[in-house]
């Protein structure tokens, strides 16, 4: 089967039908219409076999995740998703594998009203690159650089779940289905991101771990922060790993959560319950932006917790 | 050096400064403005080491080519280039290599007024994925499906040069600098594509070879075609390979030329010299669109040349 037919068969008609797609997959370029008064938001990310996912991950989950991590970037700037493109490098032309990948990708795309508008399939070591495209009203995008001293810091969902699932899979330990889905089928917080445009001063998605990603916000905003460890939103299984040794690395430094971390003026804290209800996910205040620099993690008694810093980093990690 | 710093240092400030880039590399997404009355054209392509380029290709040429092949897709729809994103997977964090890649990419980007607005760097086997973004006035894009019987078929530049350079490099034979540049630093025919919007009925860029790519046009348009071999625009070195054995596979079926192949009404043929002068590249009429289907390659005496069909295909090629 030729590359051309591979692309056409499995990567055509994936996701939601959209009126703003003028030319779909199959020509040299897709042709698209951005609404007046909206900026185009784009983000591109690659998943590499053996680096970002276990080589035996099922292709349907991979397809989902490849789109999810990119929709998460759109959520972080408060964009409404519209289109995606996918560049797929795979060792062999396996029709069943490609069909499953497209099915997983398409399930999330349909749920988020996203159309796959362009694709490239090449032979080589397995990598999946996706670019997501969305819209943000002019001048309304969330940025990393808007946090101010006194702002409170919020996080959606729970953190450390994906890291725990990965740790257990690597150790050959059992992983329950709900935990495994947190690693393999993350939920991009798109509805939350759009609503945060009205209230947040900064936002980022948690791909590399809270310490690393909140660190990017602090660096871009020229601030420091205090995080209260007891406030971190933890699933029971994660809390059970943290408690025995006072070891917070799992929720602080493991990646792949794809929750949003955001800052907002303290006066807006009262809006969080309504925001959580509207966005369909829990929101938790975990700390406060401070003047100066650096990120301090405090125990309940106010003492400083000193762990090994940094989230997952592709070139610094062992 | 961390991924974050790698990206920021080498993939920031690459290419032309543009007023329509609202947020550049470094946040979760780039934010961009598409002009009113213009459609957004996007195309994505991956280059894989050992498949699309020789592993010892210098990184500066790779950076150039990764952008060039994508600008060529924009040219094929008649789009004006604006922005690019790059997802780079590389085995190790080599600062000099990355700087050279960015230099080559940036040289072509600056020449074509393109800004690199987003990047992702991951660890893994060497692959480079680039998405190019451009503008086409509403309803004016060139497509593959507009060729009609009686249209003449034109090609820019010369064809088979990149294939000859690759053949010689693989055989360890000497390759002169000009020929090597045709493989490693192709010139996307952007100015031509924009001008063809006024006259062409269809267009495609030659990435997989004339037979394969013109074949896509014929399939999309529901037509056949006649190509006169003696008219093919060949550099002297390519003609010297073809002549001894009447073997036209090099200009017909080798890829990587990144010239444009287009069709236009016969009445518009008189405009080609002025078009060639304005676009800065030779244009040659090589044949005619016919009713029916299939692609016939004819010798000067009218006899049918029967070679092995098909251009380079990643999964069908040996």
PDB file of N, CA, C and O in Angstrom, chain A residues 2-4 8 23 26-32 39-42 45-46 51-52 73 85 87 93 120 122-123 125 131 133 141 143-144 205 219 313-315, chain B residues 2-4 8 23 26-32 40-42 45-46 51-52 73 85 87 93 120 122-123 125 131 133 141 143-144 205 216 219 313-315:
ATOM      1  N   UNK A   2       0.584   2.196  -0.850  1.00  0.00           N
ATOM      2  CA  UNK A   2       1.472   3.345  -0.965  1.00  0.00           C
ATOM      3  C   UNK A   2       1.203   4.358   0.140  1.00  0.00           C
ATOM      4  O   UNK A   2       0.139   4.377   0.759  1.00  0.00           O
ATOM      5  N   UNK A   3       2.193   5.197   0.386  1.00  0.00           N
ATOM      6  CA  UNK A   3       2.059   6.261   1.389  1.00  0.00           C
ATOM      7  C   UNK A   3       0.804   7.070   1.136  1.00  0.00           C
ATOM      8  O   UNK A   3       0.046   7.396   2.045  1.00  0.00           O
ATOM      9  N   UNK A   4       0.592   7.395  -0.113  1.00  0.00           N
ATOM     10  CA  UNK A   4      -0.524   8.231  -0.487  1.00  0.00           C
ATOM     11  C   UNK A   4      -1.858   7.606  -0.070  1.00  0.00           C
ATOM     12  O   UNK A   4      -2.729   8.261   0.483  1.00  0.00           O
ATOM     13  N   UNK A   8      -4.549   8.778   2.839  1.00  0.00           N
ATOM     14  CA  UNK A   8      -5.909   9.094   2.439  1.00  0.00           C
ATOM     15  C   UNK A   8      -6.929   8.246   3.171  1.00  0.00           C
ATOM     16  O   UNK A   8      -7.971   8.723   3.598  1.00  0.00           O
ATOM     17  N   UNK A  23     -10.364  23.427   2.428  1.00  0.00           N
ATOM     18  CA  UNK A  23      -9.767  22.265   1.753  1.00  0.00           C
ATOM     19  C   UNK A  23      -9.199  21.374   2.839  1.00  0.00           C
ATOM     20  O   UNK A  23      -8.403  21.814   3.673  1.00  0.00           O
ATOM     21  N   UNK A  26      -5.440  16.018   1.765  1.00  0.00           N
ATOM     22  CA  UNK A  26      -5.377  15.415   0.440  1.00  0.00           C
ATOM     23  C   UNK A  26      -4.816  16.305  -0.642  1.00  0.00           C
ATOM     24  O   UNK A  26      -4.442  15.813  -1.701  1.00  0.00           O
ATOM     25  N   UNK A  27      -4.766  17.625  -0.437  1.00  0.00           N
ATOM     26  CA  UNK A  27      -4.080  18.484  -1.398  1.00  0.00           C
ATOM     27  C   UNK A  27      -2.698  18.819  -0.823  1.00  0.00           C
ATOM     28  O   UNK A  27      -2.273  18.229   0.157  1.00  0.00           O
ATOM     29  N   UNK A  28      -1.956  19.727  -1.461  1.00  0.00           N
ATOM     30  CA  UNK A  28      -0.631  20.057  -0.941  1.00  0.00           C
ATOM     31  C   UNK A  28      -0.725  20.733   0.424  1.00  0.00           C
ATOM     32  O   UNK A  28       0.150  20.570   1.264  1.00  0.00           O
ATOM     33  N   UNK A  29      -1.752  21.525   0.611  1.00  0.00           N
ATOM     34  CA  UNK A  29      -1.990  22.200   1.887  1.00  0.00           C
ATOM     35  C   UNK A  29      -3.472  22.096   2.227  1.00  0.00           C
ATOM     36  O   UNK A  29      -4.306  21.961   1.342  1.00  0.00           O
ATOM     37  N   UNK A  30      -3.773  22.183   3.523  1.00  0.00           N
ATOM     38  CA  UNK A  30      -5.155  22.433   3.931  1.00  0.00           C
ATOM     39  C   UNK A  30      -5.400  23.931   3.856  1.00  0.00           C
ATOM     40  O   UNK A  30      -4.481  24.731   4.025  1.00  0.00           O
ATOM     41  N   UNK A  31      -6.639  24.307   3.572  1.00  0.00           N
ATOM     42  CA  UNK A  31      -7.014  25.720   3.535  1.00  0.00           C
ATOM     43  C   UNK A  31      -8.100  25.951   4.568  1.00  0.00           C
ATOM     44  O   UNK A  31      -9.108  25.235   4.594  1.00  0.00           O
ATOM     45  N   UNK A  32      -7.890  26.969   5.396  1.00  0.00           N
ATOM     46  CA  UNK A  32      -8.663  27.136   6.622  1.00  0.00           C
ATOM     47  C   UNK A  32      -9.057  28.586   6.797  1.00  0.00           C
ATOM     48  O   UNK A  32      -8.358  29.480   6.339  1.00  0.00           O
ATOM     49  N   UNK A  39      -7.329  35.702  17.223  1.00  0.00           N
ATOM     50  CA  UNK A  39      -5.951  35.321  16.897  1.00  0.00           C
ATOM     51  C   UNK A  39      -5.892  33.803  16.727  1.00  0.00           C
ATOM     52  O   UNK A  39      -6.692  33.070  17.309  1.00  0.00           O
ATOM     53  N   UNK A  40      -4.959  33.368  15.902  1.00  0.00           N
ATOM     54  CA  UNK A  40      -4.711  31.941  15.712  1.00  0.00           C
ATOM     55  C   UNK A  40      -3.668  31.502  16.736  1.00  0.00           C
ATOM     56  O   UNK A  40      -2.586  32.099  16.812  1.00  0.00           O
ATOM     57  N   UNK A  41      -3.983  30.471  17.513  1.00  0.00           N
ATOM     58  CA  UNK A  41      -3.023  29.899  18.465  1.00  0.00           C
ATOM     59  C   UNK A  41      -2.538  28.563  17.913  1.00  0.00           C
ATOM     60  O   UNK A  41      -3.357  27.739  17.506  1.00  0.00           O
ATOM     61  N   UNK A  42      -1.217  28.358  17.872  1.00  0.00           N
ATOM     62  CA  UNK A  42      -0.679  27.084  17.380  1.00  0.00           C
ATOM     63  C   UNK A  42       0.376  26.555  18.343  1.00  0.00           C
ATOM     64  O   UNK A  42       1.169  27.315  18.900  1.00  0.00           O
ATOM     65  N   UNK A  45       3.915  19.446  19.207  1.00  0.00           N
ATOM     66  CA  UNK A  45       4.595  18.560  20.153  1.00  0.00           C
ATOM     67  C   UNK A  45       4.766  17.181  19.552  1.00  0.00           C
ATOM     68  O   UNK A  45       3.906  16.716  18.811  1.00  0.00           O
ATOM     69  N   UNK A  46       5.856  16.554  19.923  1.00  0.00           N
ATOM     70  CA  UNK A  46       6.200  15.226  19.417  1.00  0.00           C
ATOM     71  C   UNK A  46       6.206  14.210  20.550  1.00  0.00           C
ATOM     72  O   UNK A  46       6.700  14.498  21.642  1.00  0.00           O
ATOM     73  N   UNK A  51      10.516   7.146  24.746  1.00  0.00           N
ATOM     74  CA  UNK A  51      10.842   8.366  25.488  1.00  0.00           C
ATOM     75  C   UNK A  51       9.575   8.922  26.138  1.00  0.00           C
ATOM     76  O   UNK A  51       9.523   9.143  27.342  1.00  0.00           O
ATOM     77  N   UNK A  52       8.539   9.105  25.319  1.00  0.00           N
ATOM     78  CA  UNK A  52       7.296   9.678  25.821  1.00  0.00           C
ATOM     79  C   UNK A  52       6.204   8.633  26.040  1.00  0.00           C
ATOM     80  O   UNK A  52       5.168   8.928  26.615  1.00  0.00           O
ATOM     81  N   UNK A  73      -1.935  22.413  25.378  1.00  0.00           N
ATOM     82  CA  UNK A  73      -1.228  23.682  25.127  1.00  0.00           C
ATOM     83  C   UNK A  73      -2.211  24.775  24.720  1.00  0.00           C
ATOM     84  O   UNK A  73      -2.063  25.933  25.109  1.00  0.00           O
ATOM     85  N   UNK A  85      -3.000  18.927  12.721  1.00  0.00           N
ATOM     86  CA  UNK A  85      -2.262  18.208  11.678  1.00  0.00           C
ATOM     87  C   UNK A  85      -1.406  17.157  12.383  1.00  0.00           C
ATOM     88  O   UNK A  85      -1.077  17.308  13.559  1.00  0.00           O
ATOM     89  N   UNK A  87       2.029  14.494  11.775  1.00  0.00           N
ATOM     90  CA  UNK A  87       3.136  13.908  11.010  1.00  0.00           C
ATOM     91  C   UNK A  87       3.552  12.648  11.745  1.00  0.00           C
ATOM     92  O   UNK A  87       3.977  12.702  12.890  1.00  0.00           O
ATOM     93  N   UNK A  93       4.238  -0.198   7.426  1.00  0.00           N
ATOM     94  CA  UNK A  93       2.875   0.186   7.056  1.00  0.00           C
ATOM     95  C   UNK A  93       1.909  -0.860   7.593  1.00  0.00           C
ATOM     96  O   UNK A  93       1.615  -1.847   6.936  1.00  0.00           O
ATOM     97  N   UNK A 120       1.115  13.664   7.290  1.00  0.00           N
ATOM     98  CA  UNK A 120       2.266  13.171   6.546  1.00  0.00           C
ATOM     99  C   UNK A 120       2.631  11.838   7.190  1.00  0.00           C
ATOM    100  O   UNK A 120       2.629  11.720   8.416  1.00  0.00           O
ATOM    101  N   UNK A 122       5.612   8.920   7.115  1.00  0.00           N
ATOM    102  CA  UNK A 122       6.949   8.581   6.626  1.00  0.00           C
ATOM    103  C   UNK A 122       7.425   7.323   7.338  1.00  0.00           C
ATOM    104  O   UNK A 122       6.928   6.963   8.410  1.00  0.00           O
ATOM    105  N   UNK A 123       8.394   6.661   6.721  1.00  0.00           N
ATOM    106  CA  UNK A 123       8.947   5.453   7.316  1.00  0.00           C
ATOM    107  C   UNK A 123      10.145   5.807   8.182  1.00  0.00           C
ATOM    108  O   UNK A 123      11.009   6.594   7.766  1.00  0.00           O
ATOM    109  N   UNK A 125      11.779   5.443  12.647  1.00  0.00           N
ATOM    110  CA  UNK A 125      11.475   5.091  14.043  1.00  0.00           C
ATOM    111  C   UNK A 125      10.191   5.788  14.491  1.00  0.00           C
ATOM    112  O   UNK A 125       9.955   6.938  14.142  1.00  0.00           O
ATOM    113  N   UNK A 131       0.321  19.109  15.504  1.00  0.00           N
ATOM    114  CA  UNK A 131       0.144  20.536  15.756  1.00  0.00           C
ATOM    115  C   UNK A 131      -1.344  20.799  15.933  1.00  0.00           C
ATOM    116  O   UNK A 131      -2.168  20.351  15.128  1.00  0.00           O
ATOM    117  N   UNK A 133      -4.374  23.774  16.412  1.00  0.00           N
ATOM    118  CA  UNK A 133      -4.676  25.150  16.030  1.00  0.00           C
ATOM    119  C   UNK A 133      -5.983  25.546  16.703  1.00  0.00           C
ATOM    120  O   UNK A 133      -6.948  24.778  16.667  1.00  0.00           O
ATOM    121  N   UNK A 141      -5.541  36.242  25.157  1.00  0.00           N
ATOM    122  CA  UNK A 141      -4.847  34.985  25.460  1.00  0.00           C
ATOM    123  C   UNK A 141      -4.238  35.000  26.851  1.00  0.00           C
ATOM    124  O   UNK A 141      -3.755  36.029  27.328  1.00  0.00           O
ATOM    125  N   UNK A 143      -1.208  34.085  29.263  1.00  0.00           N
ATOM    126  CA  UNK A 143       0.233  34.002  29.056  1.00  0.00           C
ATOM    127  C   UNK A 143       0.918  33.457  30.315  1.00  0.00           C
ATOM    128  O   UNK A 143       0.306  33.342  31.370  1.00  0.00           O
ATOM    129  N   UNK A 144       2.208  33.170  30.171  1.00  0.00           N
ATOM    130  CA  UNK A 144       2.975  32.732  31.338  1.00  0.00           C
ATOM    131  C   UNK A 144       3.483  33.916  32.167  1.00  0.00           C
ATOM    132  O   UNK A 144       3.920  33.724  33.300  1.00  0.00           O
ATOM    133  N   UNK A 205       0.194  24.622  31.164  1.00  0.00           N
ATOM    134  CA  UNK A 205      -0.269  23.253  31.394  1.00  0.00           C
ATOM    135  C   UNK A 205       0.869  22.432  31.985  1.00  0.00           C
ATOM    136  O   UNK A 205       2.047  22.699  31.740  1.00  0.00           O
ATOM    137  N   UNK A 219       9.582  32.420  36.152  1.00  0.00           N
ATOM    138  CA  UNK A 219      10.671  33.029  35.399  1.00  0.00           C
ATOM    139  C   UNK A 219      10.129  34.081  34.438  1.00  0.00           C
ATOM    140  O   UNK A 219      10.660  35.190  34.337  1.00  0.00           O
ATOM    141  N   UNK A 313      12.900  16.374  32.156  1.00  0.00           N
ATOM    142  CA  UNK A 313      13.504  17.153  31.086  1.00  0.00           C
ATOM    143  C   UNK A 313      14.215  16.186  30.161  1.00  0.00           C
ATOM    144  O   UNK A 313      15.011  15.370  30.586  1.00  0.00           O
ATOM    145  N   UNK A 314      13.927  16.299  28.873  1.00  0.00           N
ATOM    146  CA  UNK A 314      14.382  15.264  27.945  1.00  0.00           C
ATOM    147  C   UNK A 314      15.882  15.137  27.874  1.00  0.00           C
ATOM    148  O   UNK A 314      16.405  14.082  27.577  1.00  0.00           O
ATOM    149  N   UNK A 315      16.604  16.214  28.106  1.00  0.00           N
ATOM    150  CA  UNK A 315      18.053  16.139  27.978  1.00  0.00           C
ATOM    151  C   UNK A 315      18.774  16.180  29.306  1.00  0.00           C
ATOM    152  O   UNK A 315      19.936  15.859  29.379  1.00  0.00           O
TER     153      UNK A 315
ATOM    154  N   UNK B   2      19.212  22.157  29.484  1.00  0.00           N
ATOM    155  CA  UNK B   2      17.854  21.619  29.497  1.00  0.00           C
ATOM    156  C   UNK B   2      17.155  21.855  28.164  1.00  0.00           C
ATOM    157  O   UNK B   2      17.528  22.741  27.396  1.00  0.00           O
ATOM    158  N   UNK B   3      16.121  21.051  27.926  1.00  0.00           N
ATOM    159  CA  UNK B   3      15.329  21.191  26.704  1.00  0.00           C
ATOM    160  C   UNK B   3      14.844  22.624  26.546  1.00  0.00           C
ATOM    161  O   UNK B   3      14.911  23.223  25.486  1.00  0.00           O
ATOM    162  N   UNK B   4      14.375  23.170  27.660  1.00  0.00           N
ATOM    163  CA  UNK B   4      13.800  24.501  27.631  1.00  0.00           C
ATOM    164  C   UNK B   4      14.821  25.533  27.140  1.00  0.00           C
ATOM    165  O   UNK B   4      14.515  26.385  26.311  1.00  0.00           O
ATOM    166  N   UNK B   8      14.945  27.699  23.619  1.00  0.00           N
ATOM    167  CA  UNK B   8      14.934  29.140  23.683  1.00  0.00           C
ATOM    168  C   UNK B   8      16.135  29.744  22.985  1.00  0.00           C
ATOM    169  O   UNK B   8      16.018  30.748  22.297  1.00  0.00           O
ATOM    170  N   UNK B  23       2.503  36.555  19.691  1.00  0.00           N
ATOM    171  CA  UNK B  23       3.325  35.888  20.702  1.00  0.00           C
ATOM    172  C   UNK B  23       4.210  34.892  19.967  1.00  0.00           C
ATOM    173  O   UNK B  23       3.724  34.054  19.216  1.00  0.00           O
ATOM    174  N   UNK B  26       8.122  30.375  22.850  1.00  0.00           N
ATOM    175  CA  UNK B  26       8.449  30.485  24.263  1.00  0.00           C
ATOM    176  C   UNK B  26       7.263  30.386  25.203  1.00  0.00           C
ATOM    177  O   UNK B  26       7.437  30.150  26.389  1.00  0.00           O
ATOM    178  N   UNK B  27       6.044  30.573  24.717  1.00  0.00           N
ATOM    179  CA  UNK B  27       4.877  30.345  25.566  1.00  0.00           C
ATOM    180  C   UNK B  27       4.284  28.986  25.176  1.00  0.00           C
ATOM    181  O   UNK B  27       4.899  28.226  24.433  1.00  0.00           O
ATOM    182  N   UNK B  28       3.122  28.626  25.708  1.00  0.00           N
ATOM    183  CA  UNK B  28       2.551  27.319  25.368  1.00  0.00           C
ATOM    184  C   UNK B  28       2.160  27.243  23.900  1.00  0.00           C
ATOM    185  O   UNK B  28       2.220  26.189  23.285  1.00  0.00           O
ATOM    186  N   UNK B  29       1.721  28.362  23.359  1.00  0.00           N
ATOM    187  CA  UNK B  29       1.368  28.443  21.940  1.00  0.00           C
ATOM    188  C   UNK B  29       1.915  29.747  21.382  1.00  0.00           C
ATOM    189  O   UNK B  29       2.125  30.708  22.114  1.00  0.00           O
ATOM    190  N   UNK B  30       2.127  29.772  20.067  1.00  0.00           N
ATOM    191  CA  UNK B  30       2.330  31.046  19.383  1.00  0.00           C
ATOM    192  C   UNK B  30       0.952  31.633  19.093  1.00  0.00           C
ATOM    193  O   UNK B  30      -0.022  30.904  18.904  1.00  0.00           O
ATOM    194  N   UNK B  31       0.873  32.960  19.049  1.00  0.00           N
ATOM    195  CA  UNK B  31      -0.376  33.644  18.702  1.00  0.00           C
ATOM    196  C   UNK B  31      -0.133  34.498  17.476  1.00  0.00           C
ATOM    197  O   UNK B  31       0.820  35.288  17.438  1.00  0.00           O
ATOM    198  N   UNK B  32      -0.998  34.331  16.490  1.00  0.00           N
ATOM    199  CA  UNK B  32      -0.741  34.834  15.140  1.00  0.00           C
ATOM    200  C   UNK B  32      -1.987  35.497  14.583  1.00  0.00           C
ATOM    201  O   UNK B  32      -3.105  35.140  14.957  1.00  0.00           O
ATOM    202  N   UNK B  40      -6.043  30.643   5.488  1.00  0.00           N
ATOM    203  CA  UNK B  40      -4.788  30.125   6.028  1.00  0.00           C
ATOM    204  C   UNK B  40      -4.468  28.808   5.335  1.00  0.00           C
ATOM    205  O   UNK B  40      -5.297  27.903   5.305  1.00  0.00           O
ATOM    206  N   UNK B  41      -3.265  28.705   4.759  1.00  0.00           N
ATOM    207  CA  UNK B  41      -2.812  27.451   4.138  1.00  0.00           C
ATOM    208  C   UNK B  41      -1.774  26.818   5.050  1.00  0.00           C
ATOM    209  O   UNK B  41      -0.843  27.504   5.491  1.00  0.00           O
ATOM    210  N   UNK B  42      -1.935  25.530   5.368  1.00  0.00           N
ATOM    211  CA  UNK B  42      -0.952  24.845   6.209  1.00  0.00           C
ATOM    212  C   UNK B  42      -0.562  23.506   5.590  1.00  0.00           C
ATOM    213  O   UNK B  42      -1.391  22.802   5.018  1.00  0.00           O
ATOM    214  N   UNK B  45       5.400  18.368   6.960  1.00  0.00           N
ATOM    215  CA  UNK B  45       6.232  17.320   6.366  1.00  0.00           C
ATOM    216  C   UNK B  45       7.387  16.981   7.292  1.00  0.00           C
ATOM    217  O   UNK B  45       7.918  17.840   7.973  1.00  0.00           O
ATOM    218  N   UNK B  46       7.750  15.709   7.253  1.00  0.00           N
ATOM    219  CA  UNK B  46       8.830  15.206   8.101  1.00  0.00           C
ATOM    220  C   UNK B  46       9.995  14.722   7.244  1.00  0.00           C
ATOM    221  O   UNK B  46       9.788  14.075   6.223  1.00  0.00           O
ATOM    222  N   UNK B  51      16.294   8.118   5.554  1.00  0.00           N
ATOM    223  CA  UNK B  51      15.182   7.918   4.617  1.00  0.00           C
ATOM    224  C   UNK B  51      15.108   9.105   3.660  1.00  0.00           C
ATOM    225  O   UNK B  51      15.126   8.925   2.442  1.00  0.00           O
ATOM    226  N   UNK B  52      15.056  10.299   4.214  1.00  0.00           N
ATOM    227  CA  UNK B  52      14.933  11.506   3.394  1.00  0.00           C
ATOM    228  C   UNK B  52      16.242  12.250   3.233  1.00  0.00           C
ATOM    229  O   UNK B  52      16.339  13.185   2.440  1.00  0.00           O
ATOM    230  N   UNK B  73       5.206  23.198  -0.624  1.00  0.00           N
ATOM    231  CA  UNK B  73       3.771  22.876  -0.549  1.00  0.00           C
ATOM    232  C   UNK B  73       2.925  24.149  -0.572  1.00  0.00           C
ATOM    233  O   UNK B  73       1.851  24.176  -1.187  1.00  0.00           O
ATOM    234  N   UNK B  85       6.601  26.263  12.109  1.00  0.00           N
ATOM    235  CA  UNK B  85       6.912  25.634  13.390  1.00  0.00           C
ATOM    236  C   UNK B  85       7.802  24.427  13.104  1.00  0.00           C
ATOM    237  O   UNK B  85       7.776  23.874  11.997  1.00  0.00           O
ATOM    238  N   UNK B  87       9.320  20.699  14.868  1.00  0.00           N
ATOM    239  CA  UNK B  87       9.442  19.698  15.928  1.00  0.00           C
ATOM    240  C   UNK B  87      10.662  18.858  15.582  1.00  0.00           C
ATOM    241  O   UNK B  87      10.706  18.200  14.548  1.00  0.00           O
ATOM    242  N   UNK B  93      21.914  16.317  22.725  1.00  0.00           N
ATOM    243  CA  UNK B  93      21.846  17.780  22.751  1.00  0.00           C
ATOM    244  C   UNK B  93      23.190  18.332  22.301  1.00  0.00           C
ATOM    245  O   UNK B  93      24.099  18.534  23.089  1.00  0.00           O
ATOM    246  N   UNK B 120       9.568  22.393  19.194  1.00  0.00           N
ATOM    247  CA  UNK B 120       9.602  21.357  20.217  1.00  0.00           C
ATOM    248  C   UNK B 120      10.879  20.564  19.970  1.00  0.00           C
ATOM    249  O   UNK B 120      11.209  20.254  18.824  1.00  0.00           O
ATOM    250  N   UNK B 122      12.848  17.117  21.217  1.00  0.00           N
ATOM    251  CA  UNK B 122      12.742  15.880  21.992  1.00  0.00           C
ATOM    252  C   UNK B 122      13.929  14.987  21.678  1.00  0.00           C
ATOM    253  O   UNK B 122      14.576  15.131  20.640  1.00  0.00           O
ATOM    254  N   UNK B 123      14.194  14.052  22.579  1.00  0.00           N
ATOM    255  CA  UNK B 123      15.294  13.123  22.382  1.00  0.00           C
ATOM    256  C   UNK B 123      14.790  11.878  21.671  1.00  0.00           C
ATOM    257  O   UNK B 123      13.738  11.333  22.044  1.00  0.00           O
ATOM    258  N   UNK B 125      15.481   9.244  17.750  1.00  0.00           N
ATOM    259  CA  UNK B 125      16.129   9.134  16.438  1.00  0.00           C
ATOM    260  C   UNK B 125      15.887  10.408  15.632  1.00  0.00           C
ATOM    261  O   UNK B 125      14.794  10.971  15.664  1.00  0.00           O
ATOM    262  N   UNK B 131       6.023  22.524   9.965  1.00  0.00           N
ATOM    263  CA  UNK B 131       4.762  22.957   9.376  1.00  0.00           C
ATOM    264  C   UNK B 131       4.939  24.387   8.896  1.00  0.00           C
ATOM    265  O   UNK B 131       5.459  25.242   9.607  1.00  0.00           O
ATOM    266  N   UNK B 133       3.007  27.823   7.243  1.00  0.00           N
ATOM    267  CA  UNK B 133       1.709  28.502   7.251  1.00  0.00           C
ATOM    268  C   UNK B 133       1.787  29.691   6.294  1.00  0.00           C
ATOM    269  O   UNK B 133       2.765  30.442   6.330  1.00  0.00           O
ATOM    270  N   UNK B 141      -7.000  29.776  -4.145  1.00  0.00           N
ATOM    271  CA  UNK B 141      -5.945  28.770  -4.025  1.00  0.00           C
ATOM    272  C   UNK B 141      -5.870  27.880  -5.254  1.00  0.00           C
ATOM    273  O   UNK B 141      -6.893  27.539  -5.867  1.00  0.00           O
ATOM    274  N   UNK B 143      -5.366  24.270  -6.853  1.00  0.00           N
ATOM    275  CA  UNK B 143      -5.704  22.932  -6.374  1.00  0.00           C
ATOM    276  C   UNK B 143      -5.162  21.887  -7.345  1.00  0.00           C
ATOM    277  O   UNK B 143      -4.714  22.203  -8.439  1.00  0.00           O
ATOM    278  N   UNK B 144      -5.256  20.631  -6.913  1.00  0.00           N
ATOM    279  CA  UNK B 144      -4.846  19.541  -7.794  1.00  0.00           C
ATOM    280  C   UNK B 144      -5.955  19.139  -8.766  1.00  0.00           C
ATOM    281  O   UNK B 144      -5.704  18.423  -9.730  1.00  0.00           O
ATOM    282  N   UNK B 205       3.548  20.392  -6.304  1.00  0.00           N
ATOM    283  CA  UNK B 205       5.011  20.474  -6.292  1.00  0.00           C
ATOM    284  C   UNK B 205       5.596  19.079  -6.471  1.00  0.00           C
ATOM    285  O   UNK B 205       4.975  18.069  -6.114  1.00  0.00           O
ATOM    286  N   UNK B 216      -1.078  12.383  -9.307  1.00  0.00           N
ATOM    287  CA  UNK B 216      -2.041  12.870  -8.299  1.00  0.00           C
ATOM    288  C   UNK B 216      -2.978  13.909  -8.912  1.00  0.00           C
ATOM    289  O   UNK B 216      -4.174  13.937  -8.616  1.00  0.00           O
ATOM    290  N   UNK B 219      -5.456  12.109 -11.185  1.00  0.00           N
ATOM    291  CA  UNK B 219      -6.457  11.388 -10.409  1.00  0.00           C
ATOM    292  C   UNK B 219      -7.481  12.357  -9.810  1.00  0.00           C
ATOM    293  O   UNK B 219      -8.697  12.126  -9.881  1.00  0.00           O
ATOM    294  N   UNK B 313       8.208   6.278  -3.183  1.00  0.00           N
ATOM    295  CA  UNK B 313       7.126   6.133  -2.215  1.00  0.00           C
ATOM    296  C   UNK B 313       7.701   5.451  -0.983  1.00  0.00           C
ATOM    297  O   UNK B 313       8.330   4.410  -1.074  1.00  0.00           O
ATOM    298  N   UNK B 314       7.421   6.028   0.187  1.00  0.00           N
ATOM    299  CA  UNK B 314       8.118   5.575   1.380  1.00  0.00           C
ATOM    300  C   UNK B 314       7.831   4.137   1.732  1.00  0.00           C
ATOM    301  O   UNK B 314       8.650   3.466   2.319  1.00  0.00           O
ATOM    302  N   UNK B 315       6.654   3.653   1.384  1.00  0.00           N
ATOM    303  CA  UNK B 315       6.325   2.290   1.755  1.00  0.00           C
ATOM    304  C   UNK B 315       6.327   1.319   0.595  1.00  0.00           C
ATOM    305  O   UNK B 315       6.337   0.124   0.782  1.00  0.00           O
TER     306      UNK B 315
END
